[in-house]
mmCIF file of C-alpha atoms in Angstrom:
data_model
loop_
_atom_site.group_PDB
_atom_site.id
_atom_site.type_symbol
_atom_site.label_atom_id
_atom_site.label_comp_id
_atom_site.label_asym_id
_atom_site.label_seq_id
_atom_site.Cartn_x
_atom_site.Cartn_y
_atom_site.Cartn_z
ATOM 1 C CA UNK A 170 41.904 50.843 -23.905
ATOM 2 C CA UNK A 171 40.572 48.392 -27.093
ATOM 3 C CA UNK A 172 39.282 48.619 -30.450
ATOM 4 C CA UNK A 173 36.855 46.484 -31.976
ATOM 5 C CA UNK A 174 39.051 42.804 -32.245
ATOM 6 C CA UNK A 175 41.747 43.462 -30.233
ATOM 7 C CA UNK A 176 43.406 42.135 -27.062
ATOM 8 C CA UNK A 177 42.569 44.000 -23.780
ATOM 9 C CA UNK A 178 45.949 45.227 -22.145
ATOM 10 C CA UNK A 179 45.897 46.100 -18.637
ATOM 11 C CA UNK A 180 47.636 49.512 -17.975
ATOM 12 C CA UNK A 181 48.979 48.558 -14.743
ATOM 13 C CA UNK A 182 49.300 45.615 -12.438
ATOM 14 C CA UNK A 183 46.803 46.723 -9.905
ATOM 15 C CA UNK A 184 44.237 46.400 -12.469
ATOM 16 C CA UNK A 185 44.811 42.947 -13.441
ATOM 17 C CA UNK A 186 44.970 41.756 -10.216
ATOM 18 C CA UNK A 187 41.167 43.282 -9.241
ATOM 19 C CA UNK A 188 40.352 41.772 -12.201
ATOM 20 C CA UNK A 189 41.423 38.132 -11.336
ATOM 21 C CA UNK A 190 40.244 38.979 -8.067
ATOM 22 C CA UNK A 191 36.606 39.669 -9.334
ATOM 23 C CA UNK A 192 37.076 36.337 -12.027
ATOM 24 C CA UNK A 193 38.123 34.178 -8.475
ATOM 25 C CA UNK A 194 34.887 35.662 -6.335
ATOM 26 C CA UNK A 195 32.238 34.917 -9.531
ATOM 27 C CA UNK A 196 34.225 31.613 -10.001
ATOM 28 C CA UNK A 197 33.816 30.901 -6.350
ATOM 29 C CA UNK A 198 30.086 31.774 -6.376
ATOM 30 C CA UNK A 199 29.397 29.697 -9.466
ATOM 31 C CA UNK A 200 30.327 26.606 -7.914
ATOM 32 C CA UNK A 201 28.918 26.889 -4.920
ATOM 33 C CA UNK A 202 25.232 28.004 -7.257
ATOM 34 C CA UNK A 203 26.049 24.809 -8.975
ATOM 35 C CA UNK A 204 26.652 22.881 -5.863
ATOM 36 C CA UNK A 205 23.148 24.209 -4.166
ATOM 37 C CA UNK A 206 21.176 23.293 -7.281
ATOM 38 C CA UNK A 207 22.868 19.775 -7.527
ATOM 39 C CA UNK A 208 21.887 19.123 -4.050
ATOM 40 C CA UNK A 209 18.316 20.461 -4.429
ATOM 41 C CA UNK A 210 17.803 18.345 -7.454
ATOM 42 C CA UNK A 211 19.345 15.200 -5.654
ATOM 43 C CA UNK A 212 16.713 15.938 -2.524
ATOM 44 C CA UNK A 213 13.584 16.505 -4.733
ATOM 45 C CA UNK A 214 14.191 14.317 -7.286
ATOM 46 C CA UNK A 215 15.103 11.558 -4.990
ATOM 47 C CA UNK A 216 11.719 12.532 -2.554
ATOM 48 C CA UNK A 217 9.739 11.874 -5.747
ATOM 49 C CA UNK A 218 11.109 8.314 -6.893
ATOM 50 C CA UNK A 219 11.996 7.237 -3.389
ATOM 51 C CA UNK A 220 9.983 3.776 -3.062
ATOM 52 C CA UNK A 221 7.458 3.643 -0.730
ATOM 53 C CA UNK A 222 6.584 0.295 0.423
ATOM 54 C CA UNK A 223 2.870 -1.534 -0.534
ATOM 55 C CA UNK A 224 0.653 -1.246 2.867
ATOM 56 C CA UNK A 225 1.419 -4.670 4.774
ATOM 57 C CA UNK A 226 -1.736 -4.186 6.617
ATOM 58 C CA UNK A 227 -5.572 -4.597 5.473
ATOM 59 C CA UNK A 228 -9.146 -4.351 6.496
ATOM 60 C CA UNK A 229 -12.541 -5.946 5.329
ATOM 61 C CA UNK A 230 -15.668 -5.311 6.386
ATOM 62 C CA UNK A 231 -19.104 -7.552 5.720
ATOM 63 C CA UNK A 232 -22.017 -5.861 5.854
ATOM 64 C CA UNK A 233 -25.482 -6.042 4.707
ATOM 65 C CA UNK A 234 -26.296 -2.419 3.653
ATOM 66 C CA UNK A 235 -25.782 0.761 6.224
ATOM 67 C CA UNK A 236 -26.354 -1.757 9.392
ATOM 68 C CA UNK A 237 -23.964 -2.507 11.694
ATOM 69 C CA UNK A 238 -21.256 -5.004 9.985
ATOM 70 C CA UNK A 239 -22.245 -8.878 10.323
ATOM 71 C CA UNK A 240 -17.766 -8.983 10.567
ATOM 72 C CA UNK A 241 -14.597 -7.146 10.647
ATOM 73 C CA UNK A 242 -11.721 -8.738 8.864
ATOM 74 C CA UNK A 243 -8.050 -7.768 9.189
ATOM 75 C CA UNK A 244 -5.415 -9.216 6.921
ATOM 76 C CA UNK A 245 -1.210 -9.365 7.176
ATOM 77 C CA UNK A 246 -0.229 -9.781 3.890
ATOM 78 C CA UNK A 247 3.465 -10.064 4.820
ATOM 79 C CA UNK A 248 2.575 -13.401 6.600
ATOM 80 C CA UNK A 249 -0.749 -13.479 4.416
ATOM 81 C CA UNK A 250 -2.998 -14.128 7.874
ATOM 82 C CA UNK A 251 -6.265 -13.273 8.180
ATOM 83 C CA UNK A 252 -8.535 -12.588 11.553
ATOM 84 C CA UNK A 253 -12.403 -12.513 11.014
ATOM 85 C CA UNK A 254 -14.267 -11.484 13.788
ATOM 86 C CA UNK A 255 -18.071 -11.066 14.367
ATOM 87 C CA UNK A 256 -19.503 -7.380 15.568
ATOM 88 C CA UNK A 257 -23.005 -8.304 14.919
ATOM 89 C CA UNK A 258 -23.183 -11.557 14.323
ATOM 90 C CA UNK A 259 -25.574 -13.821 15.673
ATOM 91 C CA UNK A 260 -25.286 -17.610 16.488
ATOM 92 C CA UNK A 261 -28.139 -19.528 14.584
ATOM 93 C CA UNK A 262 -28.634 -23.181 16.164
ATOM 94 C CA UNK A 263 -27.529 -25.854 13.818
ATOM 95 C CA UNK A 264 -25.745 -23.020 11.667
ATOM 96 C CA UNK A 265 -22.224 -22.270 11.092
ATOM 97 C CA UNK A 266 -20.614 -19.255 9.197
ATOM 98 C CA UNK A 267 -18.224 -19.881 6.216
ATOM 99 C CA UNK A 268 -15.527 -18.005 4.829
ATOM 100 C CA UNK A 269 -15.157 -17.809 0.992
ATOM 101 C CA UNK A 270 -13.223 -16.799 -1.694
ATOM 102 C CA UNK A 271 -13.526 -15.358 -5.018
ATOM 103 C CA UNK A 272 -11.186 -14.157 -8.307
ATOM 104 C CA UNK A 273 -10.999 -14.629 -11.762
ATOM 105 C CA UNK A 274 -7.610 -16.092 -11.511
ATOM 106 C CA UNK A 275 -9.416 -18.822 -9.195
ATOM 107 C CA UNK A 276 -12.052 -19.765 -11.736
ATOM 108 C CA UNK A 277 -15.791 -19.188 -11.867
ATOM 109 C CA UNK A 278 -17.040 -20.050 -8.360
ATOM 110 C CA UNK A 279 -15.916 -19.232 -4.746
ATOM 111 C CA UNK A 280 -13.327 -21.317 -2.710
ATOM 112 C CA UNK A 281 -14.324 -21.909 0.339
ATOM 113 C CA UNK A 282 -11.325 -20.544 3.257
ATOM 114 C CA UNK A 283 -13.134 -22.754 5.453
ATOM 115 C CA UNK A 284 -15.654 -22.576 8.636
ATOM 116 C CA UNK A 285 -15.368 -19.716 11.265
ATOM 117 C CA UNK A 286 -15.132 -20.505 14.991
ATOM 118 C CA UNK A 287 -18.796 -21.614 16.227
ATOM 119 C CA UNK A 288 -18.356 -19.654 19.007
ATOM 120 C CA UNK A 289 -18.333 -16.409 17.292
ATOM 121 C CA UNK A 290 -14.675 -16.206 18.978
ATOM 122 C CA UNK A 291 -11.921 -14.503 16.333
ATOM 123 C CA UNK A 292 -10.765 -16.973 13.644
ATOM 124 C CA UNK A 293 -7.614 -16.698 12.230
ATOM 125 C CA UNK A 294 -6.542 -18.904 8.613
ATOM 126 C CA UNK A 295 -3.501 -18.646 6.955
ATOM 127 C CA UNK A 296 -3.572 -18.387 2.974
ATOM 128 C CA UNK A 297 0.142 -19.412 2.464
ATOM 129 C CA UNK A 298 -1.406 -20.936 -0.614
ATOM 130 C CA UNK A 299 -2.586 -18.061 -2.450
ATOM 131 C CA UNK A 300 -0.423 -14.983 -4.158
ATOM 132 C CA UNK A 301 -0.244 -11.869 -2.721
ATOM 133 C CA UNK A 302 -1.638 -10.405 -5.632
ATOM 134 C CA UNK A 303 -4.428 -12.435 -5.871
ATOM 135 C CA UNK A 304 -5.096 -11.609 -2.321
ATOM 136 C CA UNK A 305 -5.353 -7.889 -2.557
ATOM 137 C CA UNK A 306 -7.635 -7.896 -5.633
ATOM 138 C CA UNK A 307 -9.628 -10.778 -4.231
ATOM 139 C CA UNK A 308 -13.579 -10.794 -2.970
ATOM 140 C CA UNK A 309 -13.965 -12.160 0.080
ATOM 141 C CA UNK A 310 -17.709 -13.584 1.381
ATOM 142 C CA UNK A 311 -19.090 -15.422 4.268
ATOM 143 C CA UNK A 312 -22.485 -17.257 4.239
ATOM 144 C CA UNK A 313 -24.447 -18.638 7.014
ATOM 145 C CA UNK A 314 -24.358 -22.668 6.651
ATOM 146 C CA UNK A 315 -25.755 -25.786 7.518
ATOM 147 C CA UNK A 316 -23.992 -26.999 10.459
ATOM 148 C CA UNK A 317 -20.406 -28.215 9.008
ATOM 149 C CA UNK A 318 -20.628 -26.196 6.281
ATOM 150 C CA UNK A 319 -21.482 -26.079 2.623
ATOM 151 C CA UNK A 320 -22.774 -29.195 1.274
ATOM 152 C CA UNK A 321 -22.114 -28.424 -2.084
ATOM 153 C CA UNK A 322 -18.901 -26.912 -1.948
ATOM 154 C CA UNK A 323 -20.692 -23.607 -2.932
ATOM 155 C CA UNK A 324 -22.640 -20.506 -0.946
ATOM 156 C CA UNK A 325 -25.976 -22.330 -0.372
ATOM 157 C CA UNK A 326 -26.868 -18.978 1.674
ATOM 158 C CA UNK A 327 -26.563 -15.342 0.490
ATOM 159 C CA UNK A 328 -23.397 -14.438 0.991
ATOM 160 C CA UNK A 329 -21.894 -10.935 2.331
ATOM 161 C CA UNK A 330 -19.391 -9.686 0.331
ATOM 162 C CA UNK A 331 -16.094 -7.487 0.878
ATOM 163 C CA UNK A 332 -12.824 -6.185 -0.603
ATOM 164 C CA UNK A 333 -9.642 -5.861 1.170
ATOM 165 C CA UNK A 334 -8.940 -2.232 2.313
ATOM 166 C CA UNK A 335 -5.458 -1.038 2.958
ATOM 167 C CA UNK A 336 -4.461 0.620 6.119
ATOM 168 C CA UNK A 337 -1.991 3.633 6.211
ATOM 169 C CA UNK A 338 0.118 3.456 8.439
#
């Protein structure tokens, strides 16, 4: 038995050693408590700042109010390819569709991505020449032209308009 400030003394050995036996058990479960929570807070922590890769993979879609799209665009940013391919577009003698551009970073007016196939078949471009970035946040238009394209180097044709759309995958 104690007072108040003094040393506990064990009256027999028996004692002491359910004692330590009770200290090893708590110590045992402490660590493995401390071991569990590490883990958990490795595997939820690490679920929340795990990086999850940008969408590779992009649509765009030109259409002229709630009718059937004029085009269907699809865009690889990895290899930064687009295909363009008419769903209701008609061929207009001595016409040709072209495929424009448009971003701040580019300057006031569109940049023309050249004609599309006057077959109406899928056209594909490559726009090795433009960021990534620039790509993603870019507006992308096609206008109906005189055959061989804009004269002017501008839309001489209302243009239909469309932003690039990423794809979950």
């Amino acid at each position: 038995n104690a007072d108040a400030g003094s040393v506990v003394i064990f009256e027999d050995v028996t004692e002491l050693a359910a004692v330590r036996r009770q200290l090893k058990r708590w110590r045992g479960i402490g660590v493995a408590a401390s071991a569990i929570a590490a883990a958990l807070l490795v595997a939820i922590g690490g679920r929340e700042f795990v990086w999850t890769p940008a969408p590779q993979t992009y649509v765009a879609v030109f259409a002229k109010d709630d009718v059937l799209p004029a085009f269907y665009m699809t865009f690889d940013l990895a290899r930064r390819e687009l295909t363009i391919r008419p769903v209701d577009a008609q061929r207009q003698q001595g016409k040709t569709y072209q495929l424009w551009i448009a971003s701040d970073q580019l300057g006031p007016a569109p940049q023309s991505l050249g004609l599309m196939d006057d077959t109406l078949a899928p056209t594909k471009k490559v726009l090795s020449q433009y960021d990534q970035g620039l790509l993603q946040r870019a507006t992308f238009g096609v206008s109906l032209e005189p055959a061989g394209g804009s004269p002017t180097g501008l839309p001489t044709s209302p243009a239909l308009h469309a932003k690039l759309l990423p794809v979950a995958n």
